[in-house]
mmCIF file of C-alpha atoms in Angstrom:
data_model
loop_
_atom_site.group_PDB
_atom_site.id
_atom_site.type_symbol
_atom_site.label_atom_id
_atom_site.label_comp_id
_atom_site.label_asym_id
_atom_site.label_seq_id
_atom_site.Cartn_x
_atom_site.Cartn_y
_atom_site.Cartn_z
ATOM 1 C CA SER A 1 24.441 -30.933 -59.598
ATOM 2 C CA ASN A 2 27.755 -32.808 -59.578
ATOM 3 C CA LEU A 3 28.368 -32.326 -55.782
ATOM 4 C CA CYS A 4 25.394 -34.615 -55.093
ATOM 5 C CA ARG A 5 25.449 -36.814 -58.346
ATOM 6 C CA ALA A 6 27.292 -39.694 -56.642
ATOM 7 C CA LYS A 7 24.377 -40.296 -54.625
ATOM 8 C CA GLU A 8 21.942 -40.354 -57.275
ATOM 9 C CA GLY A 9 19.110 -43.038 -56.502
ATOM 10 C CA GLN A 10 20.276 -43.108 -53.125
ATOM 11 C CA PRO A 11 18.105 -41.676 -50.091
ATOM 12 C CA GLY A 12 21.285 -39.670 -49.153
ATOM 13 C CA GLN A 13 20.775 -37.656 -52.171
ATOM 14 C CA SER A 14 17.893 -35.610 -51.010
ATOM 15 C CA ALA A 15 19.749 -34.854 -47.724
ATOM 16 C CA CYS A 16 23.003 -33.886 -49.891
ATOM 17 C CA PHE A 17 20.758 -31.139 -51.850
ATOM 18 C CA HIS A 18 19.463 -29.816 -48.512
ATOM 19 C CA GLY A 19 22.838 -29.566 -47.162
ATOM 20 C CA LEU A 20 24.099 -28.029 -50.309
ATOM 21 C CA GLY A 21 21.426 -25.461 -49.719
ATOM 22 C CA HIS A 22 22.561 -24.189 -46.201
ATOM 23 C CA GLY A 23 25.903 -24.081 -47.670
ATOM 24 C CA VAL A 24 25.041 -21.693 -50.573
ATOM 25 C CA ALA A 25 22.989 -19.904 -48.481
ATOM 26 C CA SER A 26 26.375 -19.089 -46.611
ATOM 27 C CA VAL A 27 28.142 -18.346 -49.782
ATOM 28 C CA ALA A 28 25.191 -15.856 -51.286
ATOM 29 C CA GLY A 29 25.744 -13.801 -48.089
ATOM 30 C CA PHE A 30 22.538 -15.098 -46.776
ATOM 31 C CA ASN A 31 20.480 -13.192 -49.111
ATOM 32 C CA LEU A 32 17.396 -15.205 -50.084
ATOM 33 C CA LYS A 33 17.345 -14.224 -53.908
ATOM 34 C CA ARG A 34 21.111 -14.932 -54.537
ATOM 35 C CA SER A 35 20.846 -18.503 -52.559
ATOM 36 C CA LEU A 36 17.842 -19.651 -54.971
ATOM 37 C CA GLU A 37 19.949 -18.539 -58.044
ATOM 38 C CA TYR A 38 22.692 -20.932 -56.872
ATOM 39 C CA CYS A 39 19.964 -23.649 -56.277
ATOM 40 C CA ASP A 40 18.619 -22.974 -59.870
ATOM 41 C CA ARG A 41 21.917 -24.340 -61.380
ATOM 42 C CA ILE A 42 20.980 -28.065 -60.132
ATOM 43 C CA GLU A 43 19.521 -30.116 -62.867
ATOM 44 C CA GLY A 44 16.025 -31.484 -61.818
ATOM 45 C CA ASN A 45 13.133 -30.062 -59.746
ATOM 46 C CA LEU A 46 13.905 -32.672 -56.696
ATOM 47 C CA GLY A 47 17.407 -31.295 -56.150
ATOM 48 C CA LYS A 48 16.410 -27.483 -56.510
ATOM 49 C CA ARG A 49 13.447 -28.171 -54.251
ATOM 50 C CA ASP A 50 15.961 -29.775 -51.613
ATOM 51 C CA CYS A 51 18.163 -27.167 -51.920
ATOM 52 C CA GLY A 52 15.810 -24.489 -51.405
ATOM 53 C CA SER A 53 14.761 -26.367 -48.229
ATOM 54 C CA GLY A 54 18.151 -26.079 -46.933
ATOM 55 C CA VAL A 55 18.113 -22.493 -48.099
ATOM 56 C CA ILE A 56 14.926 -21.359 -46.116
ATOM 57 C CA MET A 57 15.910 -23.544 -43.354
ATOM 58 C CA GLU A 58 19.383 -21.795 -42.758
ATOM 59 C CA LEU A 59 18.196 -18.130 -43.431
ATOM 60 C CA TYR A 60 14.720 -18.288 -41.004
ATOM 61 C CA GLU A 61 15.758 -20.921 -38.479
ATOM 62 C CA PRO A 62 18.430 -20.967 -36.036
ATOM 63 C CA SER A 63 20.808 -23.252 -38.084
ATOM 64 C CA SER A 64 24.373 -23.946 -39.384
ATOM 65 C CA PHE A 65 26.283 -20.746 -39.686
ATOM 66 C CA THR A 66 26.429 -17.662 -37.484
ATOM 67 C CA HIS A 67 24.237 -14.824 -38.784
ATOM 68 C CA ALA A 68 20.877 -12.932 -38.255
ATOM 69 C CA ILE A 69 17.828 -14.637 -38.579
ATOM 70 C CA LEU A 70 15.360 -13.309 -41.155
ATOM 71 C CA GLU A 71 12.116 -12.790 -40.208
ATOM 72 C CA PHE A 72 9.267 -14.136 -42.136
ATOM 73 C CA PRO A 73 6.827 -11.491 -43.452
ATOM 74 C CA SER A 74 3.468 -11.549 -41.174
ATOM 75 C CA ASP A 75 1.426 -13.435 -44.226
ATOM 76 C CA ILE A 76 3.653 -16.325 -44.574
ATOM 77 C CA PRO A 77 1.579 -18.050 -47.347
ATOM 78 C CA ALA A 78 1.543 -14.717 -49.450
ATOM 79 C CA PHE A 79 5.588 -14.718 -48.870
ATOM 80 C CA CYS A 80 5.744 -18.387 -50.294
ATOM 81 C CA LYS A 81 3.658 -17.604 -53.213
ATOM 82 C CA THR A 82 6.476 -14.933 -54.412
ATOM 83 C CA LEU A 83 9.184 -17.535 -54.249
ATOM 84 C CA GLY A 84 7.784 -18.940 -57.415
ATOM 85 C CA GLY A 85 7.721 -23.053 -58.529
ATOM 86 C CA VAL A 86 9.538 -25.650 -56.268
ATOM 87 C CA TYR A 87 10.499 -23.057 -53.846
ATOM 88 C CA SER A 88 6.973 -21.846 -53.359
ATOM 89 C CA GLU A 89 6.136 -25.603 -52.827
ATOM 90 C CA ILE A 90 8.846 -26.186 -50.298
ATOM 91 C CA CYS A 91 8.018 -23.109 -48.416
ATOM 92 C CA TYR A 92 4.348 -23.925 -48.462
ATOM 93 C CA THR A 93 4.555 -27.284 -46.770
ATOM 94 C CA THR A 94 7.003 -25.777 -44.031
ATOM 95 C CA SER A 95 4.695 -22.782 -43.623
ATOM 96 C CA GLY A 96 2.846 -24.211 -40.450
ATOM 97 C CA LEU A 97 5.960 -24.849 -38.919
ATOM 98 C CA HIS A 98 7.403 -21.543 -39.230
ATOM 99 C CA GLU A 99 4.170 -19.767 -38.068
ATOM 100 C CA TYR A 100 4.297 -21.997 -34.988
ATOM 101 C CA ALA A 101 8.147 -21.643 -34.440
ATOM 102 C CA ARG A 102 7.138 -17.793 -34.545
ATOM 103 C CA SER A 103 4.294 -17.682 -32.400
ATOM 104 C CA ARG A 104 4.577 -20.727 -30.620
ATOM 105 C CA ASN A 105 0.941 -21.239 -31.242
ATOM 106 C CA ILE A 106 -0.063 -24.595 -32.508
ATOM 107 C CA LYS A 107 -3.776 -23.163 -33.716
ATOM 108 C CA LYS A 108 -1.900 -20.554 -35.846
ATOM 109 C CA GLY A 109 0.257 -23.216 -37.031
ATOM 110 C CA PHE A 110 -2.550 -25.238 -38.436
ATOM 111 C CA THR A 111 -4.569 -22.033 -39.595
ATOM 112 C CA THR A 112 -1.326 -21.088 -41.667
ATOM 113 C CA CYS A 113 -1.675 -24.608 -43.497
ATOM 114 C CA ASP A 114 -5.492 -23.923 -44.086
ATOM 115 C CA GLN A 115 -4.532 -20.757 -45.918
ATOM 116 C CA ILE A 116 -2.071 -22.326 -48.519
ATOM 117 C CA PRO A 117 -3.014 -24.012 -51.701
ATOM 118 C CA LEU A 118 -4.807 -27.018 -51.165
ATOM 119 C CA GLU A 119 -2.423 -29.693 -53.031
ATOM 120 C CA HIS A 120 0.355 -28.400 -50.275
ATOM 121 C CA ARG A 121 -2.077 -28.980 -47.230
ATOM 122 C CA ARG A 122 -1.722 -32.393 -46.369
ATOM 123 C CA PRO A 123 2.310 -31.776 -46.519
ATOM 124 C CA CYS A 124 2.154 -29.018 -44.404
ATOM 125 C CA ILE A 125 -0.011 -30.607 -41.684
ATOM 126 C CA THR A 126 2.486 -33.802 -41.683
ATOM 127 C CA SER A 127 5.504 -31.893 -41.316
ATOM 128 C CA MET A 128 3.863 -30.172 -38.277
ATOM 129 C CA GLY A 129 3.337 -33.653 -36.693
ATOM 130 C CA GLN A 130 6.889 -34.613 -37.419
ATOM 131 C CA ASN A 131 8.121 -31.439 -35.518
ATOM 132 C CA PHE A 132 5.847 -32.390 -32.347
ATOM 133 C CA TYR A 133 7.448 -35.864 -32.015
ATOM 134 C CA PHE A 134 10.949 -33.726 -31.175
ATOM 135 C CA VAL A 135 9.129 -30.707 -29.494
ATOM 136 C CA PHE A 136 7.166 -33.047 -26.980
ATOM 137 C CA ASN A 137 10.544 -35.279 -26.538
ATOM 138 C CA GLY A 138 8.041 -38.220 -28.211
ATOM 139 C CA ASN A 139 5.554 -37.843 -25.355
ATOM 140 C CA PRO A 140 2.385 -39.534 -26.602
ATOM 141 C CA LYS A 141 0.003 -37.429 -24.433
ATOM 142 C CA GLU A 142 1.430 -34.216 -25.541
ATOM 143 C CA ILE A 143 1.796 -35.151 -29.277
ATOM 144 C CA LEU A 144 -1.742 -36.366 -29.528
ATOM 145 C CA ALA A 145 -2.871 -33.345 -27.746
ATOM 146 C CA ALA A 146 -1.003 -31.191 -30.342
ATOM 147 C CA CYS A 147 -2.386 -33.014 -33.314
ATOM 148 C CA ARG A 148 -6.158 -32.848 -31.809
ATOM 149 C CA SER A 149 -5.752 -29.034 -32.174
ATOM 150 C CA ALA A 150 -6.108 -29.544 -35.955
ATOM 151 C CA LYS A 151 -9.276 -29.938 -37.886
ATOM 152 C CA LYS A 152 -10.595 -33.718 -37.573
ATOM 153 C CA SER A 153 -9.718 -34.226 -40.966
ATOM 154 C CA ASP A 154 -6.227 -33.011 -40.793
ATOM 155 C CA GLN A 155 -5.514 -35.132 -37.614
ATOM 156 C CA LYS A 156 -4.751 -38.401 -39.385
ATOM 157 C CA ALA A 157 -1.844 -36.434 -41.231
ATOM 158 C CA CYS A 158 -0.675 -35.115 -38.480
ATOM 159 C CA ILE A 159 -0.443 -38.178 -36.386
ATOM 160 C CA ALA A 160 1.339 -39.939 -39.441
ATOM 161 C CA GLY A 161 4.020 -37.254 -39.476
ATOM 162 C CA ALA A 162 4.759 -37.811 -35.564
ATOM 163 C CA VAL A 163 4.926 -41.500 -36.405
ATOM 164 C CA ASN A 164 7.590 -40.805 -39.251
ATOM 165 C CA SER A 165 9.849 -38.733 -36.888
ATOM 166 C CA GLY A 166 9.426 -41.397 -34.097
ATOM 167 C CA VAL A 167 10.634 -44.329 -36.349
ATOM 168 C CA LEU A 168 13.608 -42.261 -37.355
ATOM 169 C CA ALA A 169 14.288 -41.334 -33.661
ATOM 170 C CA ASP A 170 13.610 -44.702 -32.319
ATOM 171 C CA PRO A 171 13.459 -47.776 -34.575
ATOM 172 C CA ALA A 172 11.916 -49.943 -31.824
ATOM 173 C CA ALA A 173 9.088 -47.548 -31.780
ATOM 174 C CA ARG A 174 8.241 -48.046 -28.057
ATOM 175 C CA ARG A 175 6.803 -44.517 -27.588
ATOM 176 C CA LEU A 176 4.773 -44.771 -30.996
ATOM 177 C CA THR A 177 2.949 -47.868 -29.718
ATOM 178 C CA ASP A 178 1.743 -45.954 -26.734
ATOM 179 C CA LEU A 179 0.960 -43.209 -29.185
ATOM 180 C CA CYS A 180 -1.169 -45.356 -31.446
ATOM 181 C CA SER A 181 -2.776 -46.833 -28.600
ATOM 182 C CA ARG A 182 -4.422 -43.538 -27.506
ATOM 183 C CA THR A 183 -5.507 -42.468 -30.876
ATOM 184 C CA GLU A 184 -9.129 -43.687 -30.266
ATOM 185 C CA GLU A 185 -10.639 -44.019 -33.691
ATOM 186 C CA PHE A 186 -7.146 -43.456 -35.496
ATOM 187 C CA THR A 187 -5.879 -46.505 -33.422
ATOM 188 C CA GLN A 188 -6.109 -48.960 -36.540
ATOM 189 C CA HIS A 189 -4.911 -46.473 -39.187
ATOM 190 C CA CYS A 190 -1.810 -45.312 -36.630
ATOM 191 C CA PHE A 191 -0.889 -49.010 -36.149
ATOM 192 C CA SER A 192 -1.127 -49.733 -39.840
ATOM 193 C CA TYR A 193 0.772 -46.693 -40.838
ATOM 194 C CA LEU A 194 3.546 -47.668 -38.098
ATOM 195 C CA GLU A 195 4.268 -50.793 -39.655
ATOM 196 C CA THR A 196 4.505 -49.257 -43.191
ATOM 197 C CA ALA A 197 6.932 -46.485 -41.983
ATOM 198 C CA ARG A 198 8.818 -49.177 -40.024
ATOM 199 C CA ARG A 199 9.624 -51.267 -43.205
ATOM 200 C CA ARG A 200 10.839 -48.342 -45.334
#
């Protein structure tokens, strides 16, 4: 806990614990159970969650250290449930992304989000939208087409995720103006969300 304490209450604290998760995965020999046991030493659920996020990213995605990437079981939501507590939560919210990364099938990613507990579905959809911004290099037409693959009720959350990433990548938000202009029935919502995101 002390490693990230200096950043307490600052935006960098979450990133600090996330980076710590990458590091403990290496220290623990890239073993999931042992890695999360290190994260358990952190005081507070937010730090544990961010550490667990770093562990999962390190173990299951091409990441910081050289090692064999672990494969998710065929049923990612069932796997997430086995992690328990805050680790299940972070696994659920990224489960659609992991399915998409594995299958390269956008609809399968959204279907995975549909299979997790209801309280985690919106963050799961949003995280897919965040990823689409980078996958499609900020191309509004391609991002919107990807988000349109979600159920109508989930499309706003997907677009919001893309806006979040776009504001981080380009504070001037030039491409996001084009994206919001194309969203038809979500245009007003998109522009309102964009203004909120830029003020953060």
